[in-house]
Short mmCIF file of C-alpha atoms in Angstrom, two decimals:
data_model
loop_
_atom_site.label_atom_id
_atom_site.label_comp_id
_atom_site.label_asym_id
_atom_site.label_seq_id
_atom_site.Cartn_x
_atom_site.Cartn_y
_atom_site.Cartn_z
CA UNK A 132 50.39 170.65 179.38
CA UNK A 133 50.89 167.31 181.02
CA UNK A 134 54.13 165.47 180.28
CA UNK A 135 54.25 162.56 177.86
CA UNK A 136 53.70 159.25 179.70
CA UNK A 137 57.11 157.65 179.21
CA UNK A 138 57.50 156.71 182.86
CA UNK A 139 60.89 156.88 184.50
CA UNK A 140 62.68 154.46 182.21
CA UNK A 141 65.45 155.59 179.91
CA UNK A 142 65.14 154.15 176.44
CA UNK A 143 68.45 153.42 174.75
CA UNK A 144 66.86 153.49 171.31
CA UNK A 145 63.80 155.07 169.72
CA UNK A 146 62.58 153.25 166.63
CA UNK A 147 60.16 154.71 164.08
CA UNK A 148 57.92 151.66 163.69
CA UNK A 149 55.84 151.37 160.51
CA UNK A 150 54.44 147.84 160.99
CA UNK A 151 56.64 146.83 158.06
CA UNK A 152 59.27 144.12 157.83
CA UNK A 153 62.33 146.41 158.09
CA UNK A 154 61.21 148.16 161.26
CA UNK A 155 60.04 144.80 162.67
CA UNK A 156 63.53 143.38 162.17
CA UNK A 157 65.13 146.41 163.80
CA UNK A 158 62.85 146.18 166.84
CA UNK A 159 63.65 142.49 167.28
CA UNK A 160 67.41 143.10 167.01
CA UNK A 161 67.31 146.12 169.34
CA UNK A 162 65.25 144.34 171.98
CA UNK A 163 67.66 141.41 171.89
CA UNK A 164 70.64 143.76 172.31
CA UNK A 165 69.23 146.26 174.84
CA UNK A 166 66.20 144.58 176.43
CA UNK A 167 62.54 145.45 175.97
CA UNK A 168 62.51 148.30 178.49
CA UNK A 169 65.25 150.12 176.59
CA UNK A 170 63.34 150.37 173.29
CA UNK A 171 60.66 152.97 172.57
CA UNK A 172 58.56 152.70 169.40
CA UNK A 173 57.04 155.65 167.54
CA UNK A 174 53.94 154.31 165.79
CA UNK A 175 51.24 155.63 163.49
CA UNK A 176 47.54 155.58 164.28
CA UNK A 177 45.62 154.15 167.17
CA UNK A 178 45.11 150.61 165.89
CA UNK A 179 45.81 147.70 168.21
CA UNK A 180 49.45 146.64 168.31
CA UNK A 181 49.69 143.35 166.43
CA UNK A 182 53.29 142.41 167.08
CA UNK A 183 54.76 144.46 169.94
CA UNK A 184 51.94 145.31 172.37
CA UNK A 185 54.29 144.90 175.35
CA UNK A 186 56.77 147.60 174.25
CA UNK A 187 56.62 151.23 175.27
CA UNK A 188 55.31 153.32 172.38
CA UNK A 189 54.35 156.82 171.35
CA UNK A 190 51.35 156.91 169.02
CA UNK A 191 51.16 159.50 166.23
CA UNK A 192 47.70 160.18 164.83
CA UNK A 193 47.47 160.08 161.06
CA UNK A 194 43.76 160.61 160.50
CA UNK A 195 41.43 163.25 161.80
CA UNK A 196 37.66 162.85 161.79
CA UNK A 197 35.97 164.72 158.97
CA UNK A 198 39.20 165.53 157.12
CA UNK A 199 41.22 163.60 154.59
CA UNK A 200 44.83 164.68 154.44
CA UNK A 201 46.29 162.22 151.99
CA UNK A 202 49.70 163.10 150.67
CA UNK A 203 50.37 160.38 148.12
CA UNK A 204 54.12 160.81 147.67
CA UNK A 205 54.86 159.76 151.27
CA UNK A 206 57.34 162.64 151.56
CA UNK A 207 55.81 163.98 154.76
CA UNK A 208 55.56 160.62 156.49
CA UNK A 209 59.27 160.35 157.39
CA UNK A 210 59.37 163.99 158.45
CA UNK A 211 56.58 163.31 160.92
CA UNK A 212 57.95 159.99 162.16
CA UNK A 213 61.55 161.17 162.42
CA UNK A 214 60.49 164.41 164.14
CA UNK A 215 58.36 162.64 166.75
CA UNK A 216 61.12 160.05 167.18
CA UNK A 217 63.70 162.81 167.77
CA UNK A 218 61.42 164.53 170.30
CA UNK A 219 60.90 161.22 172.11
CA UNK A 220 64.66 160.52 172.06
CA UNK A 221 65.31 163.98 173.48
CA UNK A 222 62.71 163.54 176.26
CA UNK A 223 63.86 160.10 177.40
CA UNK A 224 67.58 160.68 176.88
CA UNK A 225 67.92 157.94 174.28
CA UNK A 226 71.25 157.27 172.64
CA UNK A 227 69.80 157.32 169.12
CA UNK A 228 66.86 157.11 166.79
CA UNK A 229 67.35 153.83 164.94
CA UNK A 230 65.93 153.41 161.43
CA UNK A 231 65.49 149.83 160.24
CA UNK A 232 65.16 150.46 156.49
CA UNK A 233 67.91 148.79 154.48
CA UNK A 234 69.55 148.46 151.10
CA UNK A 235 67.42 149.25 148.07
CA UNK A 236 64.74 150.78 150.24
CA UNK A 237 67.18 153.43 151.43
CA UNK A 238 69.32 154.06 148.39
CA UNK A 239 67.73 153.07 145.14
CA UNK A 240 64.99 154.59 143.16
CA UNK A 241 62.39 152.13 141.92
CA UNK A 242 63.11 151.06 138.36
CA UNK A 243 59.43 150.65 137.57
CA UNK A 244 56.33 152.09 139.23
CA UNK A 245 54.88 149.46 141.54
CA UNK A 246 51.79 149.71 143.68
CA UNK A 247 52.17 152.53 146.20
CA UNK A 248 55.95 152.71 146.02
CA UNK A 249 57.49 156.07 145.10
CA UNK A 250 60.94 156.99 143.85
CA UNK A 251 61.57 159.31 146.78
CA UNK A 252 63.73 157.58 149.39
CA UNK A 253 63.07 159.18 152.75
CA UNK A 254 65.60 156.99 154.52
CA UNK A 255 68.47 157.84 152.20
CA UNK A 256 71.45 158.57 154.48
CA UNK A 257 71.97 162.04 152.99
CA UNK A 258 68.37 162.99 153.82
CA UNK A 259 68.59 161.45 157.31
CA UNK A 260 71.77 163.40 158.15
CA UNK A 261 70.27 166.68 156.95
CA UNK A 262 67.03 166.16 158.86
CA UNK A 263 68.94 165.13 162.00
CA UNK A 264 70.87 168.42 161.77
CA UNK A 265 67.62 170.41 161.50
CA UNK A 266 66.08 168.57 164.45
CA UNK A 267 69.23 168.99 166.55
CA UNK A 268 69.10 172.76 166.02
CA UNK A 269 65.40 172.90 166.89
CA UNK A 270 65.75 170.77 170.03
CA UNK A 271 69.05 172.32 171.14
CA UNK A 272 70.67 168.90 171.54
CA UNK A 273 72.43 166.60 169.11
CA UNK A 274 69.97 163.95 167.95
CA UNK A 275 71.78 160.96 166.52
CA UNK A 276 70.15 158.80 163.86
CA UNK A 277 71.53 155.34 163.14
CA UNK A 278 70.90 153.00 160.23
CA UNK A 279 72.57 149.74 161.29
CA UNK A 280 71.20 147.66 158.40
CA UNK A 281 71.81 150.24 155.69
CA UNK A 282 74.36 148.16 153.76
CA UNK A 283 72.44 144.88 154.03
CA UNK A 284 69.81 143.44 151.75
CA UNK A 285 66.42 142.47 153.12
CA UNK A 286 67.47 138.84 152.69
CA UNK A 287 70.58 139.37 154.83
CA UNK A 288 68.56 141.02 157.60
CA UNK A 289 65.97 138.22 157.55
CA UNK A 290 68.74 135.61 157.61
CA UNK A 291 70.19 137.31 160.70
CA UNK A 292 66.74 137.20 162.36
CA UNK A 293 66.37 133.53 161.50
CA UNK A 294 69.84 132.68 162.77
CA UNK A 295 69.08 134.44 166.07
CA UNK A 296 65.64 132.80 166.32
CA UNK A 297 63.87 136.19 166.20
CA UNK A 298 61.33 135.65 163.40
CA UNK A 299 58.27 135.15 165.62
CA UNK A 300 55.66 137.72 164.53
CA UNK A 301 57.07 138.57 161.09
CA UNK A 302 53.90 137.30 159.42
CA UNK A 303 51.86 140.03 161.17
CA UNK A 304 53.84 142.83 159.51
CA UNK A 305 52.31 144.83 156.68
CA UNK A 306 54.65 146.58 154.28
CA UNK A 307 53.38 149.31 151.97
CA UNK A 308 53.87 147.41 148.74
CA UNK A 309 51.85 144.39 149.91
CA UNK A 310 48.50 146.19 150.06
CA UNK A 311 47.65 146.16 146.34
#
């Protein structure tokens, strides 16, 4: 098989990018810290990039013609994204896979059912550590996952973006709970 087209650059960070606000914030902060050539996004689908078309990205298909594979709990989504992110990190020699989810989104179960939100928290640090261990064994190399905004609220992360003048493009994000 032909190699993945990552070029010769070495990404410092691989970011699972969901088109949501949390991953948007993480991309902005990582690009500011490391530069745009040091950040690799792992994205879903083949839709046109709305916010970060200039960044290197690996696209993960999520629909196949003639088949509907909807798994409504979203449990498999992080497994797919984190696995492809770990593979990409391994191939480009990245320092870490960086997950932008923060606060309540990582730790807390929803108090009430709301839209498409589920109680399962796929970015809970205990889950992330266990899955990183599995992926490290499979790939034969330690794959490090980081969650730099884990102990912040969404408001704190957005305030940091505003203070660093990094909010351009936030209005093109689309978080899961905004669809309904």
